[in-house]
Amino acid sequence: MSKKITQYHNAAGGWGALASTAKHLIKSENIAKNIRNLLNTNQDKGFDCPGCAWGDNDEVGHFKFCENGAKAVNWEATSKRVSSDFFAQHKLSWLKQQEGHYLESQGRLQQPLSYDAHSDCYLPISWEDAFELIAKELNQLDSPDQAEFYTSGRTSNEAAFLYQLFVRKFGTNNFSDCSNMCHEASGVALNQAFGIGAGTVQLLDFDYADAIFVFGQNPGSNHPRMLDSLYKASHRGAHIVSFNTLKERGLERFSSPQNALEMLKNGSTTISSLYLTPKLGGDMAAIRGMVKAMLAIDRQHKEKQQKSVFDEGFIAQHCEGLERYIQQVDDTDWEAIEAQSGLSRLQIEQAALIHLKAKRVICTWAMGVTQHKHSVATIHEIINLQLLRGQLGKHGAGLCPVRGHSNVQGDRTMGINEKPSAAFLKKLGRVFDFLPPKQPGHNTVQAIRAMLNKESKVFIGLGGNFAAATPDTQQTEQALSQCALTVHVATKLNRSHLVTGKKALILPCLGRTDIDLQAGVPQRVTVEDSFSMVHASEGVVPSDIGEMRSEIAIIAGIAQATLGSEAIDWAYFIEDYGRIRDKISQVLPKFKDFNNKINQAGGFYLGNFVAQYHWQTPSAKAQIMAYPLPESILAFTPDELTDQPSFVLQTLRSHDQYNTTIYGMDDRYRGIHGQRKVLMMNKQDIETLGLMHLDKVILTSLWPDKINRQLSGFTVIEYEIPLGNVAAYYPEANPLVPLESVGELSDTPTYKSIAITVVKDSARIRVNTQV
Ligand SMILES: Nc1nc2c(c(=O)[nH]1)N[C@H]1C(S)=C(S)[C@@H](COP(=O)(O)OP(=O)(O)OC[C@H]3O[C@@H](n4cnc5c(=O)[nH]c(N)nc54)[C@H](O)[C@@H]3O)O[C@H]1N2
Ligand SMILES: Nc1nc2c(c(=O)[nH]1)N[C@H]1C(S)=C(S)[C@@H](COP(=O)(O)OP(=O)(O)OC[C@H]3O[C@@H](n4cnc5c(=O)[nH]c(N)nc54)[C@H](O)[C@@H]3O)O[C@H]1N2
Ligand SMILES: [Mo]
């Protein structure tokens, strides 16, 4: 594939998306089967798309898949299998040098494997021996807290519930999960404000909003079905305001493949009526500015005895903390707001006016907001804005953290949580007649630290790619390799499987698209989307499953070998997943009558206390939190560590990837083709550094511990990005993220604000000139 940087002039979606979907279908060698898969995606009788966590509408016959959903489905439903010969032929030392794309491209894993240090290869092992090995290692630990149990967000509710039951029965709350790197800050802030960590809107609300504010999110690539909602809103005349450090095409213009006329005319719809490009980490300042602008107008109104622009009735009845917050807003001057946001007062005032003119406003956000040092405070600023304007608990208004993995929200609901609530533990203990551990467990960063310190000795990953998704790759890999045992339950081979402990297992599992037969009966599982809708998912692909087992069967197998079956009959749950749902009904009141409810078309809504004004805080009021604007978005002053100019780096996703799974090397909407080791940089910054477009550079991370974190061979490309900010792809740039650089109160790695220096890779230039 040739490397190329171009300008992308078209709208997002449209013919390009259809062509790309077709290309992926054709490439996958399974055309007929895959088209059927797509038709079954997110339909009532199919499987939930293993792509993002956006919700589904109820329109029957509506094609509920998108280009990137198609890639996710194809990637999983491939008929390609990794043979045992492959592992006999390739030593780990060789595999470790291959790209992630190559590893996953080998196809689905189909038999359990155990690492043989002598030959440096993975060799087949029987399921029973694998379970025995895990049981032996777990049972010989000094304490259950010496094991780490990671979960990625594709795991079904049933598998997640069984997993947490097993782990708590074993005796620990060490549940690191992908949430810790994703929307943790949203959960923390929403919990502080309302006592509950989920968003407050439903999909239908997008049809009623007069204005939708989208902060730090790239739906064109990561939640393409959200563009349908934005597209419809824009056609209705609703205002869409985007805050994004980059001009993302999907937020600018979109052509819906559902609109035949627009497609025929090669037309498109403008999505954002106002598009602001703050600096990295500048959203809190920008939103504070919006409130400051509103406050000024409100004071003028008061002088003239006009109606307040804030919802005073709502605030008086439902909120606490207004005075302290207003004081904070008054104490924050425009100079600080403009400097930190990188936006002008005028731009911010424009955004404020759109908010003020709208009766119903939704605010959505994703990783551009949650992966900073001050993410919790930033989300409070969004919450405060909505509280002050009474934008909660009514149609077309509210707060919408747009989740990532398709069941990350459900996994949390099921108890994948290192800090479970006392009420949940009590109920779980009562239903299963045991005393669950109360001590909080490790989150992702704490798990890495504990393995690095050799306190934790066993790592079990239920899905995901821990080594590649976490920060500080070198440290994380060292942490994993110091373990006595590492275990990965996975569909495809990835980097994490190659970073082995003294002993290591890969356990191949069924994916969501596969038919899952137990005792001859096809099983359903359930998932929860970003809008708290729970629905069933049933695989449709009659795959050649080899020795694969379902996640549920694998967890039950490990549990039985480790704990025996006297207290809990684990095998009983494998035969019929409805039995797990019955238990979930007993532990979680919102899941009462679970097995019946999932027969409803479209699933069922878990409800939201916030939307009904039932605040779950100690004072039973919503909390307006008053955080000061941080002096800096970084935790230290880079100038004290280097004489070189420093930049703030964000790491983000391309259009052709799903987290650490790289489908292809293109990023169509950004005009980047055939390569991923690129650094997007402002033209003026390139010139100031004496560099040129397409020069090779070395990136060095700055952090007070002065550990050498460096990447070379990156290509600088001119990009429309604020001065002083740069961008590179995740996971390639993860070695630059210091383990200790985490969000306040969330412990989420600051993946969107890493201080780095950029210097010319002269070694590389020398090689080039010799050629
Ligand atoms: N196809 C596909 N779908 C996915 C995923 C995938 O990898 N591929 N991943 C899934 C997962 S787990 C998640 S969490 C979501 C992620 O969905 P996103 O949050 O959209 O993912 P990122 O690529 O990290 O994009 C962050 C966006 O925020 C902007 N941004 C970064 N920093 C800032 C900032 O400080 N302020 C503002 N205003 N903007 C900023 C970036 O320019 C970028 O547009 O998508 C989910 N869906
Ligand atoms: N630098 C940087 N790092 C980041 C981020 C960032 O924006 N920047 N984003 C963070 C975010 S938001 C997230 S959510 C995490 C994601 O972190 P993870 O969830 O750990 O990573 P994924 O890449 O989604 O995991 C992919 C692997 O999951 C396995 N898999 C796929 N489907 C299934 C299944 O059905 N069952 C099982 N058992 N396994 C399956 C496959 O083997 C595949 O290789 O990464 C975080 N890391
Ligand atoms: Mo995520």
Short mmCIF file of C-alpha atoms and ligand atoms in Angstrom, two decimals, residues 51-52 68 182-183 215-219 221-224 243-246 248 278-283 366-369 371-372 402-405 650-655 657-659 663 670 730 752, ligand 1:
data_model
loop_
_atom_site.label_atom_id
_atom_site.label_comp_id
_atom_site.label_asym_id
_atom_site.label_seq_id
_atom_site.Cartn_x
_atom_site.Cartn_y
_atom_site.Cartn_z
CA GLY A 51 -18.57 -2.21 17.23
CA CYS A 52 -19.56 0.75 19.35
CA ASN A 68 -17.18 0.52 10.73
CA CYS A 182 -12.09 5.17 28.92
CA HIS A 183 -15.13 6.77 30.61
CA PHE A 215 -17.31 17.68 23.05
CA GLY A 216 -14.11 15.77 22.23
CA GLN A 217 -15.61 13.04 20.09
CA ASN A 218 -15.16 11.78 16.54
CA PRO A 219 -18.45 10.06 15.69
CA SER A 221 -15.18 7.09 12.70
CA ASN A 222 -16.06 5.84 16.16
CA HIS A 223 -19.85 6.10 16.44
CA PRO A 224 -20.97 6.35 12.80
CA PHE A 243 -15.79 21.31 20.19
CA ASN A 244 -12.86 19.39 18.76
CA THR A 245 -9.15 20.14 18.51
CA LEU A 246 -9.28 18.77 14.98
CA GLU A 248 -13.24 16.03 11.94
CA PRO A 278 -10.04 24.42 21.39
CA LYS A 279 -6.54 23.45 22.43
CA LEU A 280 -6.07 20.03 24.00
CA GLY A 281 -7.51 20.09 27.51
CA GLY A 282 -9.18 23.44 26.82
CA ASP A 283 -12.81 22.38 27.15
CA ALA A 366 -16.09 11.06 24.72
CA MET A 367 -12.33 10.56 24.94
CA GLY A 368 -11.31 14.13 24.07
CA VAL A 369 -12.84 15.04 27.43
CA GLN A 371 -8.46 11.34 29.00
CA HIS A 372 -6.94 14.41 30.63
CA VAL A 402 -20.96 8.22 24.53
CA ARG A 403 -19.48 4.90 25.60
CA GLY A 404 -16.87 2.96 23.73
CA HIS A 405 -17.00 -0.82 23.74
CA GLN A 650 -3.04 13.48 21.91
CA THR A 651 -3.29 9.82 20.85
CA LEU A 652 -6.36 8.93 18.86
CA ARG A 653 -8.06 6.42 16.57
CA SER A 654 -7.94 6.30 12.76
CA HIS A 655 -10.93 5.41 10.61
CA GLN A 657 -9.11 0.55 13.49
CA TYR A 658 -11.01 -0.69 16.46
CA ASN A 659 -8.87 0.21 19.45
CA TYR A 663 -8.12 -3.20 10.07
CA ARG A 670 -8.08 12.74 7.47
CA TYR A 730 -3.10 4.86 19.46
CA LYS A 752 -4.91 13.08 25.28
N1 LIG B 1 -14.59 2.20 14.50
C1 LIG B 1 -14.30 2.33 15.77
N2 LIG B 1 -15.28 2.57 16.67
C2 LIG B 1 -14.98 2.72 17.97
C3 LIG B 1 -13.66 2.55 18.47
C4 LIG B 1 -12.64 2.33 17.50
O1 LIG B 1 -11.44 2.28 17.83
N3 LIG B 1 -13.00 2.21 16.18
N4 LIG B 1 -13.40 2.57 19.82
C5 LIG B 1 -14.52 2.50 20.74
C6 LIG B 1 -14.11 3.00 22.06
S1 LIG B 1 -13.53 1.87 23.20
C7 LIG B 1 -14.27 4.29 22.40
S2 LIG B 1 -13.87 4.82 23.96
C8 LIG B 1 -14.85 5.27 21.50
C9 LIG B 1 -13.88 6.43 21.28
O2 LIG B 1 -14.45 7.45 20.53
P1 LIG B 1 -13.72 8.88 20.44
O3 LIG B 1 -13.72 9.56 21.74
O4 LIG B 1 -14.32 9.59 19.27
O5 LIG B 1 -12.20 8.40 20.10
P2 LIG B 1 -10.79 9.09 19.81
O6 LIG B 1 -10.28 8.63 18.50
O7 LIG B 1 -9.94 8.88 20.96
O8 LIG B 1 -11.17 10.59 19.51
C10 LIG B 1 -11.12 11.62 20.35
C11 LIG B 1 -11.65 12.85 19.62
O9 LIG B 1 -11.56 13.94 20.51
C12 LIG B 1 -10.75 14.98 19.96
N5 LIG B 1 -9.99 15.56 21.08
C13 LIG B 1 -8.87 15.07 21.66
N6 LIG B 1 -8.52 15.83 22.72
C14 LIG B 1 -9.43 16.83 22.80
C15 LIG B 1 -9.62 17.91 23.71
O10 LIG B 1 -8.87 18.14 24.65
N7 LIG B 1 -10.72 18.69 23.50
C16 LIG B 1 -11.59 18.48 22.45
N8 LIG B 1 -12.65 19.28 22.36
N9 LIG B 1 -11.40 17.49 21.56
C17 LIG B 1 -10.36 16.67 21.76
C18 LIG B 1 -9.91 14.32 18.91
O11 LIG B 1 -9.49 15.27 17.94
C19 LIG B 1 -10.84 13.25 18.38
O12 LIG B 1 -11.70 13.76 17.41
O13 LIG B 1 -15.16 4.72 20.21
C20 LIG B 1 -15.66 3.37 20.22
N10 LIG B 1 -15.97 3.04 18.86
#
